[in-house]
Amino acid sequence: MANKKISIKDIAKALGVSITTISFIINGKAEEKRISKEMVKKVEDYVAKVGYRPNHLAQSLRSGKSKVLVLMVEDISNSFFANIARLLEEKAFKNGYKIIYCSTENNTEKAKELIHTFKSRNVDGFIITPTAGLKNEIENLIKEDFAVILFDRWIPDLDCSHVIVENRRSSFEATQHLIENGAKKIVFITVTSDQTQMQDRLAGYLEAVKMAKMSPYVFEEPFHTSTEEFQGDQIKEYLLDHPDADALFFATNYLAFEGLHAIRKLELKIPKDVQVLAFDDHFFFSLYQPSISAIAQPLELIADKLMEGILIQLDDCGKSNSVEFKVELVNQFIQRKSTEFKV
Amino acid sequence: MANKKISIKDIAKALGVSITTISFIINGKAEEKRISKEMVKKVEDYVAKVGYRPNHLAQSLRSGKSKVLVLMVEDISNSFFANIARLLEEKAFKNGYKIIYCSTENNTEKAKELIHTFKSRNVDGFIITPTAGLKNEIENLIKEDFAVILFDRWIPDLDCSHVIVENRRSSFEATQHLIENGAKKIVFITVTSDQTQMQDRLAGYLEAVKMAKMSPYVFEEPFHTSTEEFQGDQIKEYLLDHPDADALFFATNYLAFEGLHAIRKLELKIPKDVQVLAFDDHFFFSLYQPSISAIAQPLELIADKLMEGILIQLDDCGKSNSVEFKVELVNQFIQRKSTEFKV
DNA sequence: TTGAAAGCGCTACCAC
DNA sequence: GTGGTAGCGCTTTCAA
């Protein structure tokens, strides 16, 4: 059991057979290469007996393929990404691929470094939540015929497969919902970011507000992701300055958590004093009291489409660059107590 | 920019220099090998110009090392693991290592398969939340001189480095806290699992209850992890059968979420009707109303110790097996409103 | 039906 | 100071 490592060569020696033959058998090409049944059996038995495992590294080096996909997300501790990761891994596994994840922490330099590392490890494909700074790297990946697919956001002026959701539309409709509920002053709370999904969510809000001839109120926090402290003091200050705000629309769920802290500190009642709504659902929202309305992204479907999109590229290796795989999925609005119609 | 891939050989040809020399320079051995300054400059300039990147795959194949560590957790979408993952990644990066994660989903077969895959990809070390079924695989990893460190739980009868927390003690003290608050019937809610951390948490509870001459009440759900639905109906049934339960101690935070659902459905008041306490803090607990007391594990420290422990093995390559690195860290009890002293 | 051998890109020993 | 070359373990073409 502790035989350091047994290679194809050792087997060849032990069995007095050539390396080639063994390689064929191991790779299921026995039929094709018309190798005798006895030979196959002999080799297979021996392989099973010594517990031989081919060295993937060497296989990759030789073949240029690795059956490994990389998932690069902004922050793996964000529940949206963590869930996508889990779903993707499952699906990849079924298709014979391994997934390895890593977090870019929205650090373009780190992301570049990671991309180079993985490139030189012959991974077959990349699933990425990109930052704008990654445009060149991604372009190169495509040029060099790696399978690439983006999600959550995409990069303008870059022709690349992606899976996103209807950010603008959902945001628009959700805002209208608040308006129908009687909101007069809706504040959109977001972070500074030029990422497309954030821009689209904002756009949807602005559009709905404009259509209702209301004034827009946008509060923008400095960029951060979910992992920081959720104290919400900045939002609290904003609300103190805008005591007549009667609805808050949070661009992400972690912003909503901060907002809930702020609301609590100010002892505001939801939805009586303020309605609350968030983009991107979280199990938390159904448990909080009152429960929080949210726009739920179709996680399972996103993962499905990502696999589908990347497999297309992986399969027809080479001519893939022409493939158009740009998917925009529908979200589901989940109304809960925080936006209940005011009687 | 789109030069498919440029290898060390191409450089050698272009510069009329030998491969060896280039390899030395690239690997910072120019000094040691006393290579002339001009030569170094010539090569470095060219390397920079063409953007040459060494092929890690080939390096690993040759050297047997990869500077990659694998983090295998039960479920990456569980916030505890996701946070550890993020912290570890950061620390690994600083030490020149890459981390790749994967989820075992508590599936021993899948975990074995993953271990084999990574072994044959020459990863340098494994950081694992093991299941009992993994004992053999882990033993082999150690025999084969991979760096290995376990966390969250460990495997009895297996001599392996690990980083865990004081489960039993924290559980004991937390139970006493409930008793001091006047609880007469404390229910410990857990899942069926022989994992050491779960057993220890249970043991701590039992000990404290026994010492107070109270009867233990343990409700055990079938095993599951955080990703399922949080409806809490089983807990609700249990509580209906035990209407006099006046304190609930949840062995994990996701169980607490289920419990909170149940409590809400039963319209019980926290802490008046039932006190609530959970092992493993979650940002949710400080936001929920009333806020929920919890035993917080020292995430940052866990990640630190894991890196420290695995680096020891990585550094003194070979004789590492004798190293004893078994750490048990102290948790922090965070009292919140859900266990406030009853007046 | 099987085998020899080239070579993926790199490291490192040994020679000059 | 610099270069030739033998592999790391595997796939695959070509030959026998």
XYZ file of C-alpha atoms (C1' of nucleotides) in Angstrom:
718
model
C 0.000 0.000 0.000
C 2.868 2.298 0.722
C 4.605 1.718 -2.623
C 5.669 5.276 -3.202
C 4.381 5.564 -6.679
C 4.004 3.007 -9.317
C 4.277 4.139 -12.896
C 3.240 2.715 -16.176
C 6.819 1.738 -16.682
C 6.877 -0.397 -13.565
C 3.837 -2.233 -14.787
C 5.442 -2.783 -18.136
C 8.490 -4.246 -16.509
C 6.586 -6.441 -14.107
C 4.406 -7.840 -16.840
C 6.971 -7.943 -19.590
C 4.659 -5.892 -21.776
C 5.318 -2.649 -23.534
C 4.329 0.712 -22.150
C 2.286 1.436 -25.205
C 0.049 -1.535 -24.760
C -0.626 -0.671 -21.184
C -1.405 2.893 -22.039
C -3.923 1.769 -24.622
C -5.631 -0.566 -22.228
C -5.788 1.946 -19.449
C -7.298 4.509 -21.728
C -9.968 2.180 -22.956
C -8.542 1.884 -26.412
C -8.058 -1.860 -26.210
C -10.903 -2.533 -28.626
C -9.915 0.091 -31.064
C -6.342 -1.106 -31.058
C -7.466 -4.704 -31.214
C -5.554 -5.901 -28.220
C -6.175 -9.482 -27.166
C -8.584 -10.265 -24.407
C -5.995 -12.115 -22.372
C -3.637 -9.196 -22.544
C -6.326 -6.801 -21.433
C -7.258 -9.024 -18.558
C -3.685 -9.536 -17.495
C -3.005 -5.838 -17.421
C -6.274 -4.872 -15.817
C -5.824 -7.407 -13.072
C -2.368 -6.212 -12.331
C -3.409 -2.586 -12.364
C -6.195 -3.331 -9.921
C -3.903 -5.373 -7.739
C -1.227 -2.750 -7.292
C -3.715 0.087 -7.213
C -2.064 1.931 -10.050
C -3.236 5.484 -10.681
C -2.050 7.370 -13.714
C -0.206 10.585 -13.024
C -2.497 13.351 -14.167
C 0.301 15.794 -14.306
C 2.163 13.819 -16.895
C -1.027 13.194 -18.796
C -1.739 16.872 -18.905
C 1.753 17.771 -19.916
C 1.566 15.370 -22.774
C -1.991 15.879 -23.890
C -2.476 19.533 -23.055
C -5.781 18.699 -21.396
C -6.491 18.339 -17.711
C -10.229 17.956 -17.178
C -10.014 20.754 -14.675
C -12.033 23.946 -14.696
C -11.311 26.988 -12.601
C -14.009 28.989 -10.947
C -12.791 32.445 -10.061
C -15.246 34.380 -7.960
C -15.019 37.668 -6.239
C -15.306 36.279 -2.757
C -16.041 32.700 -1.935
C -17.415 33.602 1.473
C -20.265 35.474 -0.141
C -23.218 33.128 -0.022
C -24.234 33.746 -3.622
C -20.847 32.676 -4.912
C -20.492 29.856 -2.431
C -23.777 28.409 -3.572
C -22.921 28.727 -7.218
C -19.623 27.040 -6.458
C -21.279 24.086 -4.851
C -23.780 23.650 -7.635
C -21.179 23.979 -10.330
C -18.887 21.521 -8.708
C -21.638 18.969 -8.636
C -22.471 19.436 -12.276
C -18.874 19.487 -13.374
C -18.247 16.242 -11.568
C -21.038 14.585 -13.520
C -19.416 15.681 -16.719
C -16.037 14.333 -15.765
C -14.533 17.639 -14.767
C -13.049 18.780 -11.515
C -13.603 22.311 -10.385
C -11.126 24.277 -8.401
C -12.172 27.600 -6.962
C -10.369 30.657 -5.930
C -11.302 34.161 -4.831
C -10.055 37.225 -6.606
C -11.124 39.496 -3.763
C -11.771 41.934 -6.526
C -8.079 42.465 -6.768
C -7.203 42.659 -10.432
C -3.547 41.936 -9.849
C -4.278 38.871 -7.848
C -6.743 37.709 -10.464
C -4.175 38.136 -13.224
C -1.648 36.184 -11.275
C -4.140 33.422 -10.686
C -5.070 33.272 -14.332
C -1.438 32.889 -15.304
C -0.883 30.200 -12.745
C -3.800 28.205 -13.974
C -2.922 28.717 -17.589
C 0.457 27.221 -16.981
C -1.168 24.316 -15.272
C -3.162 23.491 -18.345
C -6.604 23.904 -16.910
C -9.185 23.495 -19.634
C -11.492 26.346 -18.843
C -12.331 29.372 -16.772
C -15.576 30.417 -15.167
C -15.137 33.964 -13.982
C -16.859 36.860 -12.276
C -14.667 39.444 -13.919
C -13.585 42.906 -13.012
C -13.146 45.437 -15.772
C -9.388 45.280 -15.316
C -9.350 41.697 -16.464
C -10.334 42.490 -20.000
C -6.930 41.871 -21.524
C -6.339 38.654 -19.696
C -9.688 37.325 -20.732
C -9.153 38.335 -24.314
C -5.916 36.419 -24.279
C -7.540 33.387 -22.774
C -10.007 33.351 -25.604
C -7.308 33.844 -28.192
C -5.369 30.997 -26.729
C -8.409 28.792 -27.040
C -9.219 28.255 -23.415
C -12.879 27.778 -22.687
C -14.097 30.923 -20.942
C -17.443 31.945 -19.585
C -18.322 34.909 -17.416
C -21.172 35.278 -14.970
C -22.875 37.691 -12.629
C -21.553 40.534 -14.757
C -19.862 40.822 -18.096
C -17.313 43.091 -19.709
C -18.499 45.669 -22.213
C -16.750 45.556 -25.565
C -15.564 42.055 -24.972
C -17.119 39.311 -26.978
C -17.285 36.450 -24.518
C -19.832 33.879 -23.469
C -21.673 34.747 -20.295
C -24.579 33.931 -18.059
C -26.246 36.820 -16.313
C -29.630 37.705 -14.936
C -32.118 40.385 -15.858
C -30.790 42.929 -13.441
C -32.330 45.962 -14.955
C -35.727 44.540 -15.493
C -36.047 42.994 -12.049
C -34.840 46.171 -10.475
C -37.354 48.158 -12.469
C -40.242 45.946 -11.504
C -39.263 45.801 -7.880
C -39.143 49.577 -7.744
C -42.588 49.757 -9.284
C -43.770 47.379 -6.636
C -42.599 49.782 -3.958
C -44.314 52.631 -5.713
C -47.563 50.741 -5.978
C -47.308 50.153 -2.278
C -47.361 53.874 -1.770
C -43.682 54.718 -1.404
C -42.982 58.380 -1.995
C -39.260 58.523 -1.446
C -37.354 55.408 -2.409
C -33.655 55.274 -1.658
C -31.473 52.994 -3.730
C -28.511 51.823 -1.686
C -25.522 50.490 -3.549
C -21.741 50.438 -3.577
C -19.385 52.296 -5.851
C -18.806 49.910 -8.701
C -18.743 49.987 -12.444
C -19.604 46.343 -12.660
C -22.403 45.805 -15.096
C -24.764 44.080 -12.721
C -24.580 46.980 -10.294
C -25.046 49.518 -13.037
C -28.027 47.674 -14.406
C -29.687 47.392 -11.051
C -29.281 51.095 -10.605
C -30.585 51.795 -14.085
C -33.731 49.800 -13.468
C -34.428 51.757 -10.326
C -33.811 55.102 -11.992
C -36.047 54.240 -14.868
C -38.966 53.251 -12.674
C -38.591 56.304 -10.494
C -38.423 58.569 -13.493
C -41.449 56.989 -15.046
C -43.366 57.697 -11.851
C -42.119 61.275 -11.935
C -40.413 60.815 -8.592
C -36.992 62.006 -7.553
C -34.197 59.468 -7.367
C -32.190 59.089 -4.175
C -29.072 57.027 -4.477
C -26.775 56.329 -1.596
C -23.467 54.870 -2.622
C -21.093 53.293 -0.137
C -17.441 52.783 -0.916
C -16.854 49.447 -2.579
C -16.681 46.420 -0.350
C -17.920 42.891 -0.383
C -19.817 40.824 2.065
C -17.036 39.995 4.431
C -16.713 43.241 6.299
C -18.468 44.211 9.455
C -22.157 44.737 9.103
C -22.652 47.745 11.255
C -24.511 49.938 8.853
C -23.436 53.210 10.375
C -23.073 54.940 7.066
C -26.567 54.005 6.097
C -27.781 55.193 9.470
C -26.247 58.611 8.855
C -27.878 58.784 5.479
C -31.248 57.913 6.922
C -30.869 60.539 9.591
C -30.345 63.064 6.824
C -33.358 61.754 4.963
C -35.982 61.100 7.608
C -38.745 61.078 5.043
C -37.367 58.109 3.131
C -40.117 55.524 3.176
C -38.576 52.693 1.162
C -35.085 51.262 0.857
C -33.982 49.205 -2.093
C -30.668 47.466 -1.483
C -28.587 46.493 -4.490
C -27.182 43.383 -2.799
C -28.106 41.261 0.157
C -25.093 42.206 2.231
C -26.029 45.855 1.901
C -29.442 44.942 3.185
C -27.882 43.404 6.266
C -26.129 46.647 6.974
C -29.326 48.501 6.349
C -31.233 46.314 8.772
C -28.694 47.116 11.429
C -29.188 50.798 10.723
C -32.939 50.489 10.772
C -32.802 48.741 14.079
C -30.581 51.348 15.604
C -32.975 54.026 14.453
C -35.894 52.015 15.764
C -37.774 52.301 12.530
C -40.630 49.918 11.856
C -40.699 47.775 8.735
C -42.750 48.223 6.631
C -44.714 50.911 8.445
C -41.903 53.488 8.511
C -39.833 52.077 5.694
C -40.366 49.325 3.197
C -37.331 47.154 2.565
C -36.355 45.221 -0.517
C -33.121 43.585 -1.610
C -31.544 42.242 -4.735
C -30.349 38.672 -4.308
C -32.257 36.531 -1.881
C -30.751 34.989 1.247
C -32.137 32.409 3.651
C -31.853 35.105 6.247
C -34.605 37.128 4.636
C -37.295 34.571 5.254
C -36.280 34.192 8.865
C -35.929 37.824 9.786
C -38.886 39.475 11.383
C -40.503 40.927 9.496
C -39.423 38.814 6.558
C -37.694 40.739 3.797
C -38.823 40.878 0.179
C -36.136 40.047 -2.312
C -35.299 39.400 -5.910
C -34.098 35.819 -6.079
C -31.615 34.838 -8.714
C -32.080 31.370 -10.192
C -28.943 29.787 -8.750
C -29.498 26.311 -10.044
C -30.240 27.565 -13.507
C -27.220 29.834 -13.517
C -25.000 26.890 -12.662
C -26.698 24.763 -15.305
C -26.232 27.319 -18.002
C -22.630 27.928 -17.043
C -21.850 24.253 -17.418
C -23.759 24.068 -20.649
C -21.952 27.072 -22.030
C -18.522 25.925 -21.100
C -19.083 22.371 -22.254
C -19.970 23.655 -25.696
C -16.585 25.291 -25.899
C -14.829 22.328 -24.421
C -16.405 19.891 -26.819
C -15.861 21.443 -30.186
C -12.334 22.309 -29.320
C -10.905 24.919 -31.569
C -13.645 26.438 -33.636
C -15.423 27.482 -30.476
C -14.653 31.133 -30.616
C -17.476 31.699 -32.973
C -20.028 30.266 -30.579
C -22.437 32.780 -29.176
C -23.499 31.741 -25.741
C -24.953 34.726 -24.012
C -27.714 33.974 -21.625
C -29.810 36.320 -19.560
C -31.970 34.597 -16.997
C -35.187 35.655 -15.348
C -35.263 36.340 -11.631
C -38.072 35.720 -9.248
C -39.505 38.414 -7.062
C -40.366 37.099 -3.642
C -42.732 39.322 -1.780
C -42.541 39.127 1.971
C -43.720 41.244 4.887
C -41.230 44.043 4.423
C -43.104 45.360 1.411
C -46.616 44.540 2.349
C -49.261 46.783 0.962
C -50.001 49.557 3.396
C -53.639 49.593 4.298
C 0.751 38.910 -27.465
C -0.990 35.975 -28.993
C 2.135 33.847 -29.367
C 0.589 30.563 -28.417
C 3.137 29.548 -25.878
C 6.754 30.284 -25.678
C 8.978 27.769 -23.976
C 12.392 27.881 -22.475
C 13.650 26.213 -25.600
C 12.386 29.011 -27.811
C 14.233 31.495 -25.692
C 17.384 29.448 -25.909
C 17.137 29.361 -29.654
C 16.355 33.028 -30.029
C 19.219 34.066 -27.810
C 21.701 31.439 -28.836
C 22.084 30.451 -25.216
C 21.645 27.087 -23.605
C 18.501 25.976 -21.893
C 20.381 25.341 -18.699
C 21.587 28.879 -18.366
C 18.130 30.243 -18.876
C 16.674 27.887 -16.341
C 19.200 29.009 -13.771
C 18.537 32.642 -14.380
C 14.797 32.263 -14.260
C 14.997 30.379 -11.015
C 17.172 32.984 -9.393
C 20.236 30.826 -9.315
C 22.308 33.170 -11.422
C 24.432 34.243 -8.470
C 24.930 30.799 -7.151
C 25.922 29.514 -10.558
C 28.061 32.558 -11.164
C 26.494 33.556 -14.411
C 27.696 36.820 -15.893
C 25.731 39.997 -15.381
C 25.398 40.637 -19.087
C 24.025 37.195 -19.643
C 21.500 37.632 -16.871
C 20.414 40.955 -18.247
C 20.129 39.676 -21.771
C 17.957 36.793 -20.715
C 15.852 38.765 -18.279
C 15.159 41.432 -20.844
C 14.115 38.921 -23.408
C 11.954 37.061 -20.964
C 10.217 40.269 -20.009
C 9.831 41.280 -23.631
C 8.130 38.131 -24.806
C 6.232 37.703 -21.553
C 7.521 34.245 -20.971
C 5.878 32.265 -18.188
C 7.289 28.944 -17.113
C 4.988 25.995 -17.416
C 4.115 24.971 -13.900
C 2.971 21.602 -15.014
C 6.346 20.705 -16.375
C 8.025 22.153 -13.332
C 5.916 20.038 -11.058
C 6.422 16.929 -13.074
C 10.131 17.390 -12.886
C 10.494 18.622 -9.347
C 7.641 16.809 -7.656
C 6.561 20.056 -6.019
C 3.765 22.361 -7.057
C 3.312 25.061 -4.423
C -0.332 24.169 -4.334
C -2.330 23.187 -1.282
C -5.759 21.640 -1.327
C -8.449 22.625 1.082
C -11.104 19.960 1.296
C -14.096 21.037 3.319
C -17.420 19.468 3.928
C -19.419 22.118 2.181
C -18.013 25.312 0.842
C -21.376 27.049 1.010
C -21.366 26.752 4.786
C -20.287 30.121 6.070
C -17.833 28.698 8.578
C -15.923 26.862 5.880
C -16.240 29.640 3.371
C -14.684 32.057 5.808
C -11.883 29.703 6.695
C -11.290 29.227 2.999
C -10.947 32.921 2.393
C -8.606 33.463 5.294
C -6.457 30.503 4.403
C -6.178 31.526 0.825
C -4.915 34.911 1.863
C -2.298 33.465 4.172
C -1.215 30.804 1.729
C -0.719 33.432 -0.928
C 1.635 35.332 1.339
C 3.687 32.214 1.768
C 3.935 31.551 -1.917
C 1.271 28.887 -2.058
C -1.915 28.678 -4.001
C -4.953 27.130 -2.439
C -7.543 25.222 -4.318
C -10.732 24.249 -2.562
C -13.230 21.552 -3.039
C -16.253 20.251 -1.179
C -16.533 16.658 -0.132
C -20.226 17.014 0.654
C -19.475 14.512 3.341
C -19.343 11.879 0.706
C -16.454 9.617 1.510
C -16.265 8.208 -1.974
C -16.112 11.601 -3.539
C -13.475 12.653 -1.061
C -11.333 9.639 -1.854
C -11.605 10.323 -5.523
C -10.614 13.927 -4.983
C -7.643 12.950 -2.880
C -6.403 10.648 -5.585
C -6.853 13.260 -8.222
C -4.877 15.784 -6.295
C -2.194 13.314 -5.354
C -1.595 12.587 -8.973
C -1.384 16.282 -9.631
C 1.461 16.648 -7.201
C -0.161 19.027 -4.804
C 2.113 19.622 -1.848
C -0.352 19.423 0.981
C -3.863 18.787 2.183
C -5.982 20.708 4.652
C -8.998 18.570 5.398
C -12.195 18.403 7.415
C -12.234 14.634 7.434
C -14.933 12.054 7.762
C -14.172 8.860 9.603
C -14.195 6.946 6.325
C -11.169 8.852 5.165
C -8.844 7.314 7.698
C -7.022 5.043 5.281
C -6.565 7.693 2.642
C -5.168 10.101 5.169
C -2.830 7.506 6.581
C -1.526 6.910 3.107
C -1.068 10.593 2.467
C 1.088 10.806 5.556
C 3.063 7.723 4.605
C 3.670 9.164 1.199
C 5.021 12.315 2.782
C 2.357 14.744 1.783
C 1.800 17.558 4.224
C -1.531 16.925 5.933
C -3.445 18.802 8.567
C -7.004 18.294 9.745
C -9.367 20.807 11.243
C -12.793 21.246 12.773
C -12.667 17.575 13.817
C -10.022 14.911 13.881
C -9.905 11.160 13.454
C -9.453 9.004 16.538
C -6.564 6.543 16.395
C -4.916 8.488 13.658
C -1.789 10.364 14.462
C -2.111 13.481 12.368
C -1.612 17.200 12.856
C -4.796 19.097 13.489
C -6.321 22.356 14.588
C -9.530 22.162 16.536
C -11.386 24.183 19.128
C -12.374 23.422 22.682
C -15.742 22.010 21.801
C -16.419 20.182 24.989
C -15.365 22.907 27.311
C -17.250 25.677 25.511
C -20.312 23.531 25.349
C -20.036 22.777 29.040
C -19.699 26.399 29.991
C -22.484 27.540 27.737
C -24.804 24.976 29.252
C -23.894 26.202 32.701
C -24.695 29.692 31.565
C -28.195 28.577 30.661
C -28.578 26.866 33.998
C -27.460 29.953 35.860
C -30.080 31.845 33.936
C -32.675 29.592 35.468
C -33.234 27.034 32.732
C -34.861 23.881 34.043
C -35.152 21.845 30.890
C -32.421 22.382 28.340
C -32.692 20.605 25.012
C -29.535 19.939 23.051
C -30.295 19.883 19.341
C -27.832 18.188 17.072
C -27.527 15.979 14.018
C -26.619 12.330 13.833
C -22.880 12.324 13.416
C -19.904 10.556 14.859
C -17.648 13.451 14.017
C -15.530 14.371 16.978
C -16.582 17.983 17.197
C -20.249 17.007 17.387
C -19.568 14.344 19.980
C -17.577 16.748 22.080
C -20.219 19.402 21.983
C -22.743 16.864 23.118
C -20.435 15.618 25.857
C -19.959 19.098 27.248
C -23.693 19.584 27.444
C -24.282 16.217 29.104
C -21.598 16.858 31.647
C -22.988 20.214 32.684
C -26.519 18.913 32.898
C -25.419 15.947 34.947
C -23.431 18.103 37.304
C -26.547 20.184 37.888
C -28.524 17.004 38.509
C -30.820 17.792 35.635
C -32.137 15.412 33.008
C -30.602 15.583 29.550
C -32.819 16.069 26.516
C -31.144 15.476 23.212
C -32.901 15.864 19.920
C -31.012 14.446 17.011
C -31.930 15.212 13.436
C -30.765 13.037 10.567
C -27.424 14.196 9.265
C -27.420 17.131 6.897
C -25.392 20.223 6.319
C -26.257 23.829 5.936
C -27.515 23.747 2.401
C -30.906 22.181 2.873
C -34.129 23.984 3.480
C -34.405 25.670 6.825
C -37.921 24.895 7.718
C -37.410 23.456 11.148
C -40.520 21.300 11.157
C -38.841 18.445 12.929
C -37.742 20.706 15.707
C -41.238 22.122 15.895
C -42.654 18.660 16.435
C -40.135 17.996 19.129
C -41.011 21.208 20.897
C -44.695 20.420 20.730
C -43.904 17.183 22.527
C -41.837 19.010 25.094
C -43.757 22.177 25.878
C -41.840 22.669 29.093
C -38.464 23.012 27.392
C -37.170 26.406 28.441
C -33.766 26.508 26.721
C -32.458 25.273 23.375
C -28.796 24.695 22.725
C -28.036 24.180 19.039
C -24.907 22.276 18.118
C -24.361 24.281 14.932
C -25.550 27.575 13.578
C -27.573 26.080 10.745
C -29.521 24.023 13.269
C -30.240 27.230 15.096
C -31.718 28.714 11.936
C -34.071 25.802 11.708
C -34.877 26.168 15.357
C -35.675 29.839 14.962
C -38.109 28.971 12.227
C -39.745 26.486 14.546
C -39.859 28.935 17.415
C -41.477 31.496 15.218
C -44.108 29.092 14.006
C -44.917 28.195 17.586
C -45.004 31.861 18.502
C -42.674 31.356 21.428
C -40.901 34.356 22.905
C -37.130 34.441 23.224
C -35.829 34.430 25.943
C -39.008 34.567 27.986
C -40.402 31.218 26.841
C -37.140 29.684 25.655
C -33.553 30.733 25.841
C -31.570 30.118 22.672
C -27.884 29.475 22.238
C -25.812 28.177 19.346
C -22.409 26.764 18.704
C -20.571 28.660 15.969
C -21.398 32.322 15.603
C -22.913 33.842 12.476
C -23.408 37.469 11.515
C -27.067 36.659 11.451
C -27.154 36.188 15.202
C -26.315 39.767 15.998
C -28.935 41.025 13.601
C -31.797 38.773 14.552
C -34.273 40.113 17.030
C -33.688 39.280 19.747
C -30.007 38.758 19.078
C -28.818 35.201 19.638
C -26.054 34.178 22.023
C -23.366 32.039 20.472
C -20.035 30.383 20.917
C -17.719 32.013 18.411
C -14.848 30.036 16.997
C -11.644 32.015 16.406
C -11.675 31.876 12.611
C -8.620 33.968 12.020
C -6.612 32.009 14.531
C -7.742 28.695 13.115
C -6.560 29.754 9.691
C -3.277 31.010 11.140
C -2.573 27.806 12.966
C -3.481 25.719 9.951
C -0.968 27.559 7.838
C 1.633 27.368 10.536
C 1.102 23.659 10.977
C 1.239 22.826 7.324
C 4.230 25.053 6.652
C 6.203 23.165 9.271
C 5.637 19.984 7.367
C 6.279 21.612 4.046
C 9.548 23.131 5.155
C 11.394 20.260 6.735
C 10.427 17.986 3.914
C 10.773 14.396 4.825
C 11.334 14.023 8.506
C 8.074 15.821 9.155
C 6.081 12.826 10.248
C 7.492 13.040 13.711
C 6.246 16.577 14.191
C 3.478 16.935 16.714
C 1.239 19.783 15.754
C -2.001 19.389 17.579
C -3.679 22.595 18.530
C -6.864 23.162 20.451
C -8.061 26.741 20.433
C -10.214 28.659 22.852
C -13.627 29.888 21.751
C -15.372 33.022 22.790
C -18.819 33.013 24.300
C -20.853 35.926 23.075
C -23.807 36.664 25.228
C -26.702 38.343 23.534
C -30.360 38.918 24.271
C -31.488 35.356 23.705
C -29.962 34.237 26.989
C -30.473 37.263 29.081
C -30.839 36.687 32.765
C -34.475 36.330 33.679
C -35.451 38.831 36.311
C -1.714 -7.496 -32.134
C 2.223 -5.310 -29.932
C 6.384 -2.366 -29.294
C 10.017 1.455 -29.951
C 10.664 5.873 -29.569
C 9.797 10.865 -29.849
C 8.677 14.468 -27.084
C 5.325 17.654 -23.779
C 8.618 21.785 -20.808
C 11.391 21.753 -17.321
C 15.327 20.787 -13.648
C 19.729 19.510 -12.318
C 23.752 16.623 -12.662
C 28.028 16.568 -14.897
C 31.262 18.124 -18.267
C 33.972 21.515 -20.485
C 30.635 30.688 -16.573
C 28.120 27.910 -19.808
C 26.121 23.907 -22.187
C 24.727 18.873 -23.106
C 21.603 15.748 -21.740
C 18.955 12.477 -18.958
C 14.898 11.940 -17.303
C 9.824 13.232 -14.611
C 5.234 9.769 -16.562
C 2.595 9.805 -20.117
C 0.394 9.676 -25.221
C 0.673 8.621 -29.841
C 2.776 7.858 -34.376
C 4.892 4.602 -36.967
C 6.948 0.258 -37.600
C 7.122 -4.607 -37.097
